[in-house]
mmCIF file of C-alpha atoms in Angstrom:
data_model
loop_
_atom_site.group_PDB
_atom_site.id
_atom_site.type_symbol
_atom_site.label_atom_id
_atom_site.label_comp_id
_atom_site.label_asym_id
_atom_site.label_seq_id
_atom_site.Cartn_x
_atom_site.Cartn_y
_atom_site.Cartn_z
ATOM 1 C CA UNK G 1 -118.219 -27.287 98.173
ATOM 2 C CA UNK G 2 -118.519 -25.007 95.477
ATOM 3 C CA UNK G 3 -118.325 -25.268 91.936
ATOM 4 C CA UNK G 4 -115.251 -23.073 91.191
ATOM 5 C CA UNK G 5 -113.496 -23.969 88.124
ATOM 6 C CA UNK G 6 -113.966 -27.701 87.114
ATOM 7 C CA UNK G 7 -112.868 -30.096 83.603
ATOM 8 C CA UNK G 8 -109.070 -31.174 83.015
ATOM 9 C CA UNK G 9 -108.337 -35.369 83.852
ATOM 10 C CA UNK G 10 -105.444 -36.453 86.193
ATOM 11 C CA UNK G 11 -104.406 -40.321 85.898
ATOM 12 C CA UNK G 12 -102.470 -42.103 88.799
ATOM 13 C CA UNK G 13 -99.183 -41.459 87.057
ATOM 14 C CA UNK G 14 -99.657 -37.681 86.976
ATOM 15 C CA UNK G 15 -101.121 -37.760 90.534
ATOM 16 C CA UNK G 16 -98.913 -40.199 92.174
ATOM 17 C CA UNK G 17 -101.119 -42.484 93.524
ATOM 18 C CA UNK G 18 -104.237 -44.432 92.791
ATOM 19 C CA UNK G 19 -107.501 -43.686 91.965
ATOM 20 C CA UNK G 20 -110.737 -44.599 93.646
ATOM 21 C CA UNK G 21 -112.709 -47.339 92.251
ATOM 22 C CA UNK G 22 -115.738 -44.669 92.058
ATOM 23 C CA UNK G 23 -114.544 -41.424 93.068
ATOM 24 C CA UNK G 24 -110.748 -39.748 94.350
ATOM 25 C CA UNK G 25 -110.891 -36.590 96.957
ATOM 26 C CA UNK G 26 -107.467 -34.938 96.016
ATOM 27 C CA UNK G 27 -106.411 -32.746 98.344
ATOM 28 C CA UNK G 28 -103.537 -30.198 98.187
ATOM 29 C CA UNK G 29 -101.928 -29.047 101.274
ATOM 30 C CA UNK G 30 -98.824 -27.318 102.340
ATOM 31 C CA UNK G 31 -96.920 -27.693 105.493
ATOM 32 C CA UNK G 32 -98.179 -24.469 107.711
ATOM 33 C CA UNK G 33 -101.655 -24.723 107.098
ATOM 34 C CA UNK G 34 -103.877 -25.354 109.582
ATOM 35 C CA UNK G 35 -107.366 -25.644 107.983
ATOM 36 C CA UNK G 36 -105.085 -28.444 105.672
ATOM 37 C CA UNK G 37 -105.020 -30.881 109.075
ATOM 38 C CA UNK G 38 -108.925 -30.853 109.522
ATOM 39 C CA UNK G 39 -109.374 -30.894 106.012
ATOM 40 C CA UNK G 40 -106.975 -34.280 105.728
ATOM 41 C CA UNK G 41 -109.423 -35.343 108.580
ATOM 42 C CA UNK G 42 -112.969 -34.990 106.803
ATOM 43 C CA UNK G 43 -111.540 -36.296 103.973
ATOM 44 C CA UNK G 44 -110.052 -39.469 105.575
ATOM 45 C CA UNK G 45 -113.389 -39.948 106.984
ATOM 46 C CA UNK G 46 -115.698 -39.788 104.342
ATOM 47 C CA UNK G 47 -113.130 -41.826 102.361
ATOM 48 C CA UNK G 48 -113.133 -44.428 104.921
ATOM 49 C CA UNK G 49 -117.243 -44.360 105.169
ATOM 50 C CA UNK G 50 -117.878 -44.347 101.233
ATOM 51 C CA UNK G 51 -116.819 -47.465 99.107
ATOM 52 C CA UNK G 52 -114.619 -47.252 96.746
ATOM 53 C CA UNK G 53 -113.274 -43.367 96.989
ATOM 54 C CA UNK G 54 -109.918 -42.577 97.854
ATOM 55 C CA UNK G 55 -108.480 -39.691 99.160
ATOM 56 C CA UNK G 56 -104.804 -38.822 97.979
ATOM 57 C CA UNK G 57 -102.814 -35.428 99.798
ATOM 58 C CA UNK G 58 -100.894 -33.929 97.624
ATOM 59 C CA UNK G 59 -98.010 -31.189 99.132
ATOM 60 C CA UNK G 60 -98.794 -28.019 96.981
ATOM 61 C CA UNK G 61 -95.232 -26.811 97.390
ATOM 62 C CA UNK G 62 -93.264 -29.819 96.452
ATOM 63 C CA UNK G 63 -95.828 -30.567 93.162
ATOM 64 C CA UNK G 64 -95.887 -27.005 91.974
ATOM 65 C CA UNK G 65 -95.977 -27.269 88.637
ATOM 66 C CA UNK G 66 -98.996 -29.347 89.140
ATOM 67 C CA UNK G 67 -100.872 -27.585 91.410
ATOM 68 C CA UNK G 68 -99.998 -24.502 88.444
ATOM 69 C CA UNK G 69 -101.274 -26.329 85.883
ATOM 70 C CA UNK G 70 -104.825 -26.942 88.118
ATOM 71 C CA UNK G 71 -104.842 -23.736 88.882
ATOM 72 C CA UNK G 72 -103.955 -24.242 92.962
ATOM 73 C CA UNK G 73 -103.332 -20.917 94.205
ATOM 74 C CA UNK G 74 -104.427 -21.582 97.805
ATOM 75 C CA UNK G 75 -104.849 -24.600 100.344
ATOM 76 C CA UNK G 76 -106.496 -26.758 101.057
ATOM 77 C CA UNK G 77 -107.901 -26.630 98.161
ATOM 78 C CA UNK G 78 -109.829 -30.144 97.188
ATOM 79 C CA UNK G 79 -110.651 -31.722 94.057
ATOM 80 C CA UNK G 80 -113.335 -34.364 93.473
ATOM 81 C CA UNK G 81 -112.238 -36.435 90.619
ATOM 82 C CA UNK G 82 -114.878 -38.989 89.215
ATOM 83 C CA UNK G 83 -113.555 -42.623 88.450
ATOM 84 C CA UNK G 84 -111.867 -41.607 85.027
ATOM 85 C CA UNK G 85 -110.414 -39.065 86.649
ATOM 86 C CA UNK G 86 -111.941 -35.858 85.896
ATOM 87 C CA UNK G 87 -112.273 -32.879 88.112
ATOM 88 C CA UNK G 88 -116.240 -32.778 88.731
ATOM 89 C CA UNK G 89 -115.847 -30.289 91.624
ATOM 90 C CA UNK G 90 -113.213 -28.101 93.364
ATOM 91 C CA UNK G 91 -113.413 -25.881 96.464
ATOM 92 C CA UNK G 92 -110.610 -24.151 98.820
ATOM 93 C CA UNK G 93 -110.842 -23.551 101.853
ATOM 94 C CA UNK G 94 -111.812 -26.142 104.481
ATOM 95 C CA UNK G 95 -114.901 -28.501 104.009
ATOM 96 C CA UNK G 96 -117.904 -29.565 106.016
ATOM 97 C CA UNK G 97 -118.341 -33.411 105.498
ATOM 98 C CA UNK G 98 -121.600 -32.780 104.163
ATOM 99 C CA UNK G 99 -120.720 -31.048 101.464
ATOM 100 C CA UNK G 100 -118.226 -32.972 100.505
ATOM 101 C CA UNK G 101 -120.603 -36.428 100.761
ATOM 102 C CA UNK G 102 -122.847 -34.232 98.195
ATOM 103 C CA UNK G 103 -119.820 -33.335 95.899
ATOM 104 C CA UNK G 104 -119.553 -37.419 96.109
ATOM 105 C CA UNK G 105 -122.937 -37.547 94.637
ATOM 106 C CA UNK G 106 -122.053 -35.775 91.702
ATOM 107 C CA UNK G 107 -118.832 -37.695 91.133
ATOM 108 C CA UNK G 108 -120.654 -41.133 91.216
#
């Protein structure tokens, strides 16, 4: 995953759902995108392998003014959020698990 733009905090309340423990994989999607499916996939994985980290979808097109004021202009595009809640790493496009295990690291 690569760095791209990082810093800003989201709480539950402005994300809609809870945060990891240790680390949340926020993921925004929208309803024709392919790469989004496999991405939900990894995510749900490494989620399910790694204690404590959560992975929350988020539907780009129904929480635009969100994904605006992150600065979503494509999806997937994920965000690793640390457990206060701030964006340590973002990438779009789809990710390998690895890389997102490493952007983990970072977060924890």
């Amino acid at each position: 995953m690569d760095g791209g733009k990082t810093g800003g905090t989201l709480d539950a309340a402005r994300l809609g759902a809870e945060l990891g423990d240790r680390a949340t994989l926020v993921q925004f999607s929208s309803a024709f995108c392919q790469p989004c499916r496999a991405t939900r996939r990894v995510l749900a994985e490494v989620a399910g392998m790694v204690e404590g980290v959560a992975h929350v979808e988020i539907d780009a097109e129904a929480r635009l003014e969100l994904a605006r004021s992150l600065g979503i202009s494509r999806t997937p595009t994920v965000l690793v959020l640390d457990a206060a809640g701030r964006v340590v790493r973002r990438a779009a496009g789809q990710p390998r698990t690895a890389d997102v295990v490493a952007a983990l690291g970072q977060a924890m």
